[in-house]
PDB file of C-alpha atoms in Angstrom:
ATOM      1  CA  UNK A1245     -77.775 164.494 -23.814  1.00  0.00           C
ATOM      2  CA  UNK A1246     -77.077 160.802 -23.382  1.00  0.00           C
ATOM      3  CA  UNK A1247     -79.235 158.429 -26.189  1.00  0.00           C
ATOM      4  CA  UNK A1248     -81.094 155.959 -24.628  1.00  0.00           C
ATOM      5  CA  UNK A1249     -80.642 152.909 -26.781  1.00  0.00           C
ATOM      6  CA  UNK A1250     -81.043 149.182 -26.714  1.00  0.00           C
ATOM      7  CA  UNK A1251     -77.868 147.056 -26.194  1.00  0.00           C
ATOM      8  CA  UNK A1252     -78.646 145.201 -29.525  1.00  0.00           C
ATOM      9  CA  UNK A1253     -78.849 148.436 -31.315  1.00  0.00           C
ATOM     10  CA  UNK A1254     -76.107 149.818 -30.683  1.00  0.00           C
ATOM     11  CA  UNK A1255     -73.987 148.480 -33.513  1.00  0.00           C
ATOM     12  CA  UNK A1256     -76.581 149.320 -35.965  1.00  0.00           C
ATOM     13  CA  UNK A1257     -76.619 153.087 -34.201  1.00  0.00           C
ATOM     14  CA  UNK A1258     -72.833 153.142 -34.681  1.00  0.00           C
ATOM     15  CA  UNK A1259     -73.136 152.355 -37.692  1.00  0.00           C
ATOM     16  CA  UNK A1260     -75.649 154.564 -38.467  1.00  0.00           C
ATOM     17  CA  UNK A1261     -73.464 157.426 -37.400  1.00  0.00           C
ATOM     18  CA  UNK A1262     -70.676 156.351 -39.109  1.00  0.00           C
ATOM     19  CA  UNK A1263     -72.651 156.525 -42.495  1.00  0.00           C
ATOM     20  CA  UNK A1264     -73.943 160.450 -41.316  1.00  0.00           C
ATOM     21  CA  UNK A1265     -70.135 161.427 -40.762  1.00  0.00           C
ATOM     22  CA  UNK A1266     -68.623 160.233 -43.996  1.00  0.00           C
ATOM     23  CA  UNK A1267     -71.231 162.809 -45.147  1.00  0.00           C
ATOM     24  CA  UNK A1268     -70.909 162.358 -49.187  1.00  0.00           C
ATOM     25  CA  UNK A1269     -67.960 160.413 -49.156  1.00  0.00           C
ATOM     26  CA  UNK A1270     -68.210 157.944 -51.958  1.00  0.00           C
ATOM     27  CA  UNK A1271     -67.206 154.448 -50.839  1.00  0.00           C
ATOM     28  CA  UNK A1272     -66.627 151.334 -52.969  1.00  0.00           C
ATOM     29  CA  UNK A1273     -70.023 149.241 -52.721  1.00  0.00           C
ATOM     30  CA  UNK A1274     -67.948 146.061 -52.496  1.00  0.00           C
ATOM     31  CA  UNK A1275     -65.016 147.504 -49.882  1.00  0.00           C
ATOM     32  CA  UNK A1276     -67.577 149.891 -48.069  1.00  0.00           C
ATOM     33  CA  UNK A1277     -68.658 147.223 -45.193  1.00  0.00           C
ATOM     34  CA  UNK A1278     -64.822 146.853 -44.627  1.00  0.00           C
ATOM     35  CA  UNK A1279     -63.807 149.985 -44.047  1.00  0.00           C
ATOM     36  CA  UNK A1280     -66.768 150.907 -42.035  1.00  0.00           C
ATOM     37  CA  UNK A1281     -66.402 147.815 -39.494  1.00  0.00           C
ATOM     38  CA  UNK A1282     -62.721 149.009 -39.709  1.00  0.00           C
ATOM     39  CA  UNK A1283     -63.490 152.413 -38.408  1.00  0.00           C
ATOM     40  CA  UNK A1284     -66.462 150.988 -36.099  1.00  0.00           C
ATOM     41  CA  UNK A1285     -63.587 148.840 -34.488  1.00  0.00           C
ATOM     42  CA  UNK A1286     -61.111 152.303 -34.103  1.00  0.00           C
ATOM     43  CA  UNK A1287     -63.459 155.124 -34.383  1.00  0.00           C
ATOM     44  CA  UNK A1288     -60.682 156.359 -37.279  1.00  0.00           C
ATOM     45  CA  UNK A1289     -62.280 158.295 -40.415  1.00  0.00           C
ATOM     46  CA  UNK A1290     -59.079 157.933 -41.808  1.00  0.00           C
ATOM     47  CA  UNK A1291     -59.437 153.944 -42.716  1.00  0.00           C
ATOM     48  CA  UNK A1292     -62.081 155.057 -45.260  1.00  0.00           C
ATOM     49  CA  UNK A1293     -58.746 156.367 -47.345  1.00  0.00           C
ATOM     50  CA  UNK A1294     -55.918 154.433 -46.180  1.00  0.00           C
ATOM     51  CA  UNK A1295     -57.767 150.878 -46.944  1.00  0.00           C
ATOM     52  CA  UNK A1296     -56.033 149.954 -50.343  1.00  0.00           C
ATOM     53  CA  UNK A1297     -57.721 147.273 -52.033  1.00  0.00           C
ATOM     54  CA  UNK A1298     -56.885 144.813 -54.975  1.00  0.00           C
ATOM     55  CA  UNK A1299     -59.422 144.212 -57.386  1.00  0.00           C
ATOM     56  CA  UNK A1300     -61.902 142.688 -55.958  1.00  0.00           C
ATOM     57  CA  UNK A1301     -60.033 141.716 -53.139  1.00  0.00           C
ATOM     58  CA  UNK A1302     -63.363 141.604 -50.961  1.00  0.00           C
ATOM     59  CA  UNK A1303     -65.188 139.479 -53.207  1.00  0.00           C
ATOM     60  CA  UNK A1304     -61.615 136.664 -53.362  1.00  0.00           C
ATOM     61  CA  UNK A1305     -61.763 136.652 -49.490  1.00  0.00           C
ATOM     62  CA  UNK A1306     -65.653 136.144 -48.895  1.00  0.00           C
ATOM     63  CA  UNK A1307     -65.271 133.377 -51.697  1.00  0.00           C
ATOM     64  CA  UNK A1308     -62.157 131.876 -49.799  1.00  0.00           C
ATOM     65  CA  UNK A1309     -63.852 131.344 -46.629  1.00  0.00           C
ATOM     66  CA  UNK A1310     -67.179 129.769 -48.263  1.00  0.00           C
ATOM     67  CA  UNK A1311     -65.327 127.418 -49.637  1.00  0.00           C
ATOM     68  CA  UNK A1312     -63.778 126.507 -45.720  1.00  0.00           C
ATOM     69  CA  UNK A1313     -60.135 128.492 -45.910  1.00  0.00           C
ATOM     70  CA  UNK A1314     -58.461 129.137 -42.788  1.00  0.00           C
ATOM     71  CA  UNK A1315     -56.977 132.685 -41.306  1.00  0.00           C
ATOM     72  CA  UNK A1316     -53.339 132.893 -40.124  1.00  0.00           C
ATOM     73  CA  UNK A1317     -52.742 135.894 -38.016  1.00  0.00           C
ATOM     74  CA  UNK A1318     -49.448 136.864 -36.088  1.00  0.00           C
ATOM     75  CA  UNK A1319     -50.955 137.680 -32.720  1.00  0.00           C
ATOM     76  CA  UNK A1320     -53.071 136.014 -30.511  1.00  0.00           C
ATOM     77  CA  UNK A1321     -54.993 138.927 -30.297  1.00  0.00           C
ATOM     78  CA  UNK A1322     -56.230 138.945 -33.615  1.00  0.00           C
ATOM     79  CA  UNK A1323     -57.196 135.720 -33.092  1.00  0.00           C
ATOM     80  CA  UNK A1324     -59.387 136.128 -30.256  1.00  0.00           C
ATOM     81  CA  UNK A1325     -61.145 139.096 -32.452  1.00  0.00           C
ATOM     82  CA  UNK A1326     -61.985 137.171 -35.225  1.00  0.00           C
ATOM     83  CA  UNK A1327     -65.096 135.486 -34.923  1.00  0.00           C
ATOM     84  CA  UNK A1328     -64.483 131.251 -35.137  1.00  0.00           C
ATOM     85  CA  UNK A1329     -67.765 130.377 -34.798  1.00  0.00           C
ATOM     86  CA  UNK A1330     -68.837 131.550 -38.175  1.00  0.00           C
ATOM     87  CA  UNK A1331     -65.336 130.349 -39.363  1.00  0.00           C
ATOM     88  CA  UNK A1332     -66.214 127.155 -38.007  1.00  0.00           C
ATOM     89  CA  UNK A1333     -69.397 126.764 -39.519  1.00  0.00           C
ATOM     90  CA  UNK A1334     -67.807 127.530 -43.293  1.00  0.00           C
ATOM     91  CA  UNK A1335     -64.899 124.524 -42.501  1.00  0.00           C
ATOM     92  CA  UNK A1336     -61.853 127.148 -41.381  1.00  0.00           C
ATOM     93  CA  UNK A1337     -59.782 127.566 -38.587  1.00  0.00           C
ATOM     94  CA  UNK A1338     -57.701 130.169 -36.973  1.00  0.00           C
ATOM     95  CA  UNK A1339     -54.330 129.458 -36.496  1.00  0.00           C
ATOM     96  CA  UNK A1340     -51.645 131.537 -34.944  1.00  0.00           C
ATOM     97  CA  UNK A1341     -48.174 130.262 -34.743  1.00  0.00           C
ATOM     98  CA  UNK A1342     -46.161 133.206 -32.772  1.00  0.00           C
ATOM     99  CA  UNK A1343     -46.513 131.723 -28.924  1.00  0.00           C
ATOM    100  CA  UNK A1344     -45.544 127.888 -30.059  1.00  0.00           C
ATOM    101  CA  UNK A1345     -42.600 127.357 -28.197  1.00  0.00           C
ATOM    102  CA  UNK A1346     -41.164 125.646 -31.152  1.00  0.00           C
ATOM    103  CA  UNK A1347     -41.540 128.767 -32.837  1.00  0.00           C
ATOM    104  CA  UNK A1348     -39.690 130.746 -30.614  1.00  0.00           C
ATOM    105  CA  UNK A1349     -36.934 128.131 -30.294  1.00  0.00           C
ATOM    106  CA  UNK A1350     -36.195 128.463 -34.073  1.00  0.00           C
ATOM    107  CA  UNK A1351     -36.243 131.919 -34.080  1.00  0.00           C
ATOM    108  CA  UNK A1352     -33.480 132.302 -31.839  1.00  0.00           C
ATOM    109  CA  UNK A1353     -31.562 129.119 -33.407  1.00  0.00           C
ATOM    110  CA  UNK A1354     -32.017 131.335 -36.805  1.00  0.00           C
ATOM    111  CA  UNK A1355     -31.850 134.893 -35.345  1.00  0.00           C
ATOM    112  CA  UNK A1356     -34.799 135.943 -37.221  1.00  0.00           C
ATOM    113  CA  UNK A1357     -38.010 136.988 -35.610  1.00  0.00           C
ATOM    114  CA  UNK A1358     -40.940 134.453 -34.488  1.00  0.00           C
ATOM    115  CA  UNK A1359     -43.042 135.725 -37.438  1.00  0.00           C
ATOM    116  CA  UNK A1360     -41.166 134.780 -40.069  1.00  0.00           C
ATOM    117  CA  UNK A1361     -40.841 131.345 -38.621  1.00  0.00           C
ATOM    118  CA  UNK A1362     -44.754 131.479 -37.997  1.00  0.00           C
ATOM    119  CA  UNK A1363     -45.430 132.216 -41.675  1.00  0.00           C
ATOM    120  CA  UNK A1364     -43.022 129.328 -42.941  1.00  0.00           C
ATOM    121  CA  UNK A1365     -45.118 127.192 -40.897  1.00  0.00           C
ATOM    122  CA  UNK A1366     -48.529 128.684 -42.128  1.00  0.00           C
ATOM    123  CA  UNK A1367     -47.147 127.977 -45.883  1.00  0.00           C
ATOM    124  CA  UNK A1368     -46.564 123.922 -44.711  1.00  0.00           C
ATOM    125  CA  UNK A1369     -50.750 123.705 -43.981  1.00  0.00           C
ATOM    126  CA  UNK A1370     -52.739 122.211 -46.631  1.00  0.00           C
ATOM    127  CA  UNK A1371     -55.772 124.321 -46.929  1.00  0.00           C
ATOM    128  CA  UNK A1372     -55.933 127.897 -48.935  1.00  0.00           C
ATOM    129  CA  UNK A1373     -55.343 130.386 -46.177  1.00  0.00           C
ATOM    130  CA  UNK A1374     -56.239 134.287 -45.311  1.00  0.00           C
ATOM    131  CA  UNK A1375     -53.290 136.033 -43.503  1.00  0.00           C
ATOM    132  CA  UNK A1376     -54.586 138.535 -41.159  1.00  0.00           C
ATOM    133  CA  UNK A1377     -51.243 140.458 -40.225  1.00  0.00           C
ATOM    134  CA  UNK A1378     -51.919 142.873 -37.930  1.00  0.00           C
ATOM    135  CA  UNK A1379     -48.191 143.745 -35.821  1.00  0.00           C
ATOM    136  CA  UNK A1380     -45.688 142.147 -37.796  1.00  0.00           C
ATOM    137  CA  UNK A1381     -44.002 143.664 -41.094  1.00  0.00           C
ATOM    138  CA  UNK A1382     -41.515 140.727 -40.893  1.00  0.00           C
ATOM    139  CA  UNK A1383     -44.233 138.821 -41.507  1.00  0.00           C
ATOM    140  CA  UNK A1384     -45.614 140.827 -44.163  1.00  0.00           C
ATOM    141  CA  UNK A1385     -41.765 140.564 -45.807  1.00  0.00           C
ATOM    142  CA  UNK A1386     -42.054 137.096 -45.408  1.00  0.00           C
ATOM    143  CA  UNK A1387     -45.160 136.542 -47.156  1.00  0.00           C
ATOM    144  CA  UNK A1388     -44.034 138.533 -49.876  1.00  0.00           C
ATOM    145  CA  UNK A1389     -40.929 136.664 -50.096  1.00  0.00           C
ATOM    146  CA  UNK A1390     -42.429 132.783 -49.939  1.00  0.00           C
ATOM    147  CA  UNK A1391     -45.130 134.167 -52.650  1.00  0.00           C
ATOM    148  CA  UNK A1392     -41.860 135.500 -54.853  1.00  0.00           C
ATOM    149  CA  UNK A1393     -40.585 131.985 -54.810  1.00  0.00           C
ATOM    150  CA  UNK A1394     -43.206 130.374 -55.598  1.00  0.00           C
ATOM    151  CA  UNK A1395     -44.147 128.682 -52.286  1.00  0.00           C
ATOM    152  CA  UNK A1396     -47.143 129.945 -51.194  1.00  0.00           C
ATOM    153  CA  UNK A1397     -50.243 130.916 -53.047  1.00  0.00           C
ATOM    154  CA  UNK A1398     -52.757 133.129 -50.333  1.00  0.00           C
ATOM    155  CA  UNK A1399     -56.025 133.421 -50.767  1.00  0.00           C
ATOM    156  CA  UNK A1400     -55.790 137.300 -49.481  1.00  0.00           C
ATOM    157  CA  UNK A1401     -53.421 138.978 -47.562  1.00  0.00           C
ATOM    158  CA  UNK A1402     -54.639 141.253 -45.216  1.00  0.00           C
ATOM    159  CA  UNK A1403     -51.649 143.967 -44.542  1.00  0.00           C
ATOM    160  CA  UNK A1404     -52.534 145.869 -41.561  1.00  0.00           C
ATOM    161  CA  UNK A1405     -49.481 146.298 -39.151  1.00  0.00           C
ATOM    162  CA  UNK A1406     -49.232 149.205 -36.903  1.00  0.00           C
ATOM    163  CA  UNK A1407     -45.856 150.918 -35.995  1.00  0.00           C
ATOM    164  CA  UNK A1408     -42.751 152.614 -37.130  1.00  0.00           C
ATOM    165  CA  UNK A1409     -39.965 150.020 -38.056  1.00  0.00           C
ATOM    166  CA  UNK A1410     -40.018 148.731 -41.478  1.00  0.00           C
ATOM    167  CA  UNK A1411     -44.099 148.819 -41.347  1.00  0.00           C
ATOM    168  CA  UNK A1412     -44.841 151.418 -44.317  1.00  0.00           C
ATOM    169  CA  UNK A1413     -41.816 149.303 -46.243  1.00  0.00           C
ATOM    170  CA  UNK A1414     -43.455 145.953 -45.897  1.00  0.00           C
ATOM    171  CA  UNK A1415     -46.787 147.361 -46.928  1.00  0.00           C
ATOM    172  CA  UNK A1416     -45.795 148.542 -50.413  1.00  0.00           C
ATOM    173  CA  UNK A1417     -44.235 145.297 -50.868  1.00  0.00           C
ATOM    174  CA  UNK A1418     -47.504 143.821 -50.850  1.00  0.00           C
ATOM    175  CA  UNK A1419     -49.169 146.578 -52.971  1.00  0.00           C
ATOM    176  CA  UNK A1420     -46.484 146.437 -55.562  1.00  0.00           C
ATOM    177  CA  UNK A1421     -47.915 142.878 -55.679  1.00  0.00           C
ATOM    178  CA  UNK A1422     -50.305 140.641 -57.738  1.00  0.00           C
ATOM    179  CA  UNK A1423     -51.177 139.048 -54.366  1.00  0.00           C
ATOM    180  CA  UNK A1424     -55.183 139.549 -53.445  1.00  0.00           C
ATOM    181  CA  UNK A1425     -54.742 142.525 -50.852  1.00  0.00           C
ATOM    182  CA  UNK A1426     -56.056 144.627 -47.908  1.00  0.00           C
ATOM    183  CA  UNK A1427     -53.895 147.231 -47.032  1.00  0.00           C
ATOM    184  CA  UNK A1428     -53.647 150.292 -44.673  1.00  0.00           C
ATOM    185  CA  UNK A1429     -51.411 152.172 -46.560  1.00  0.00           C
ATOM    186  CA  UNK A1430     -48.751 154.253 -43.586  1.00  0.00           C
ATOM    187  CA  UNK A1431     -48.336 153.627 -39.965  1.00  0.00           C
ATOM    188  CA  UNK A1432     -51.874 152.811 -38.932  1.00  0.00           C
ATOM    189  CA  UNK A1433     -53.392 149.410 -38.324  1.00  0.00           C
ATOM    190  CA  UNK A1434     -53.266 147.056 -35.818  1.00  0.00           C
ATOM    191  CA  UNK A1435     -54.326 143.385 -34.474  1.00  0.00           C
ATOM    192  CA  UNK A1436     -57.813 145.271 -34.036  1.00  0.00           C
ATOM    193  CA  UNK A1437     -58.721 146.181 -37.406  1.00  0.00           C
ATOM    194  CA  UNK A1438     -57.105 142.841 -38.517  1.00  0.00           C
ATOM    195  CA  UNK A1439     -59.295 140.515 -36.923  1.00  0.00           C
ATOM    196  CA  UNK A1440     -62.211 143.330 -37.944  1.00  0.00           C
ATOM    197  CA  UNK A1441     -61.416 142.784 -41.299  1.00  0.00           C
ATOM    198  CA  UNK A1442     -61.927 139.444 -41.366  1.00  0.00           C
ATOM    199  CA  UNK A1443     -64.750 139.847 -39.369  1.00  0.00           C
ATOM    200  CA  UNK A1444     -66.596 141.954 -42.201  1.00  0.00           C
ATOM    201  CA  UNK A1445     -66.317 139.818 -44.410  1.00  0.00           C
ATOM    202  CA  UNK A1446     -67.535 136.741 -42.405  1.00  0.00           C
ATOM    203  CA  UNK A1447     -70.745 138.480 -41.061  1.00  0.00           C
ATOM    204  CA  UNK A1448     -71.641 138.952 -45.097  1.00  0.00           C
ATOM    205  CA  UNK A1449     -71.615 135.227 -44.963  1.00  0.00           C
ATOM    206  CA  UNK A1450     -73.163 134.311 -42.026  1.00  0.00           C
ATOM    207  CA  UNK A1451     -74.680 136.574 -39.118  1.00  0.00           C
TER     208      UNK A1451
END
């Protein structure tokens, strides 16, 4: 039988449901409206496993953005996901790099991939920032490598890329790391559950 329902309830039903099917699944207080926005957003119990956090890697973000940080993601899809106007109304921005044509240019000057270009220009802005990566391990490598030398200092990095190539690699990079960290350990992820990500921890701010 179909449930009659509201259109403003239904995010409170899913979510409702959602708490019945991880039946007595223990969740981490702190990570648990993550990973439950993360498999709202994908309708995938498997997020409440795969979500690696760093200690108290939840708590670091929602601090970040109070205090007016910006997000860097490597799609533009991600970006349209994440929700600016509660981002705007802490001070941040959302800033994705990938479609400048600058961007591109350099890439192919460099025969590297627009990503890593996009993150060397995320570590030139002068605010703290939140990477929301989402498609690009590259960009994930990069991160990892800028933060080895000493030239960029994230707020959080959000590890999320989906796919095959060099994605379950660039992951363990950052959870090998002292870098504040949300990762989907393996092959899942996804511009999606990037932007939702962010998203759960802004709507603990503001709503």
């Amino acid at each position: 039988m179909i449930e009659k329902i509201q259109p403003m309830d239904i995010e409170k039903r899913s979510f409702e449901i959602i708490t019945q099917l991880l039946g007595d699944k223990v969740l981490d207080p702190e990570n648990e409206p993550v990973i439950k926005r993360a498999i709202h957003t994908t309708a995938d119990f498997d997020y409440a496993d795969n979500l690696i956090f760093s200690p108290r890697a939840v708590s670091k973000g929602i601090e970040a953005l109070k205090q007016g940080c910006d997000i860097v993601t490597d799609t533009q899809m991600a970006k349209a996901g994440i929700n600016k106007t509660i981002l705007e109304q802490l001070g941040g921005r959302v800033h994705c790099f990938m479609s400048d044509p600058d961007v591109a240019e350099e890439a192919r000057a460099r025969g590297i991939t627009r990503a890593i270009v996009s993150m060397e220009r995320a570590a030139a802005l002068k605010k703290p920032c939140i990477f929301a990566i989402g498609n690009a391990p590259t960009a994930l490598i990069s991160l990892h490598e800028q933060v080895e030398q000493g030239t960029l200092h994230p707020a959080l990095i959000i590890g999320v890329p989906v796919g095959f190539v060099n994605v379950v690699e660039s992951k363990e990079l950052i959870l090998g790391s002292q870098i504040p960290h949300i990762v989907a350990r393996g092959r899942k992820g996804g511009s999606n559950v990037a932007a939702a990500i962010c998203n759960a921890m802004l709507y603990q701010i503001l709503r």
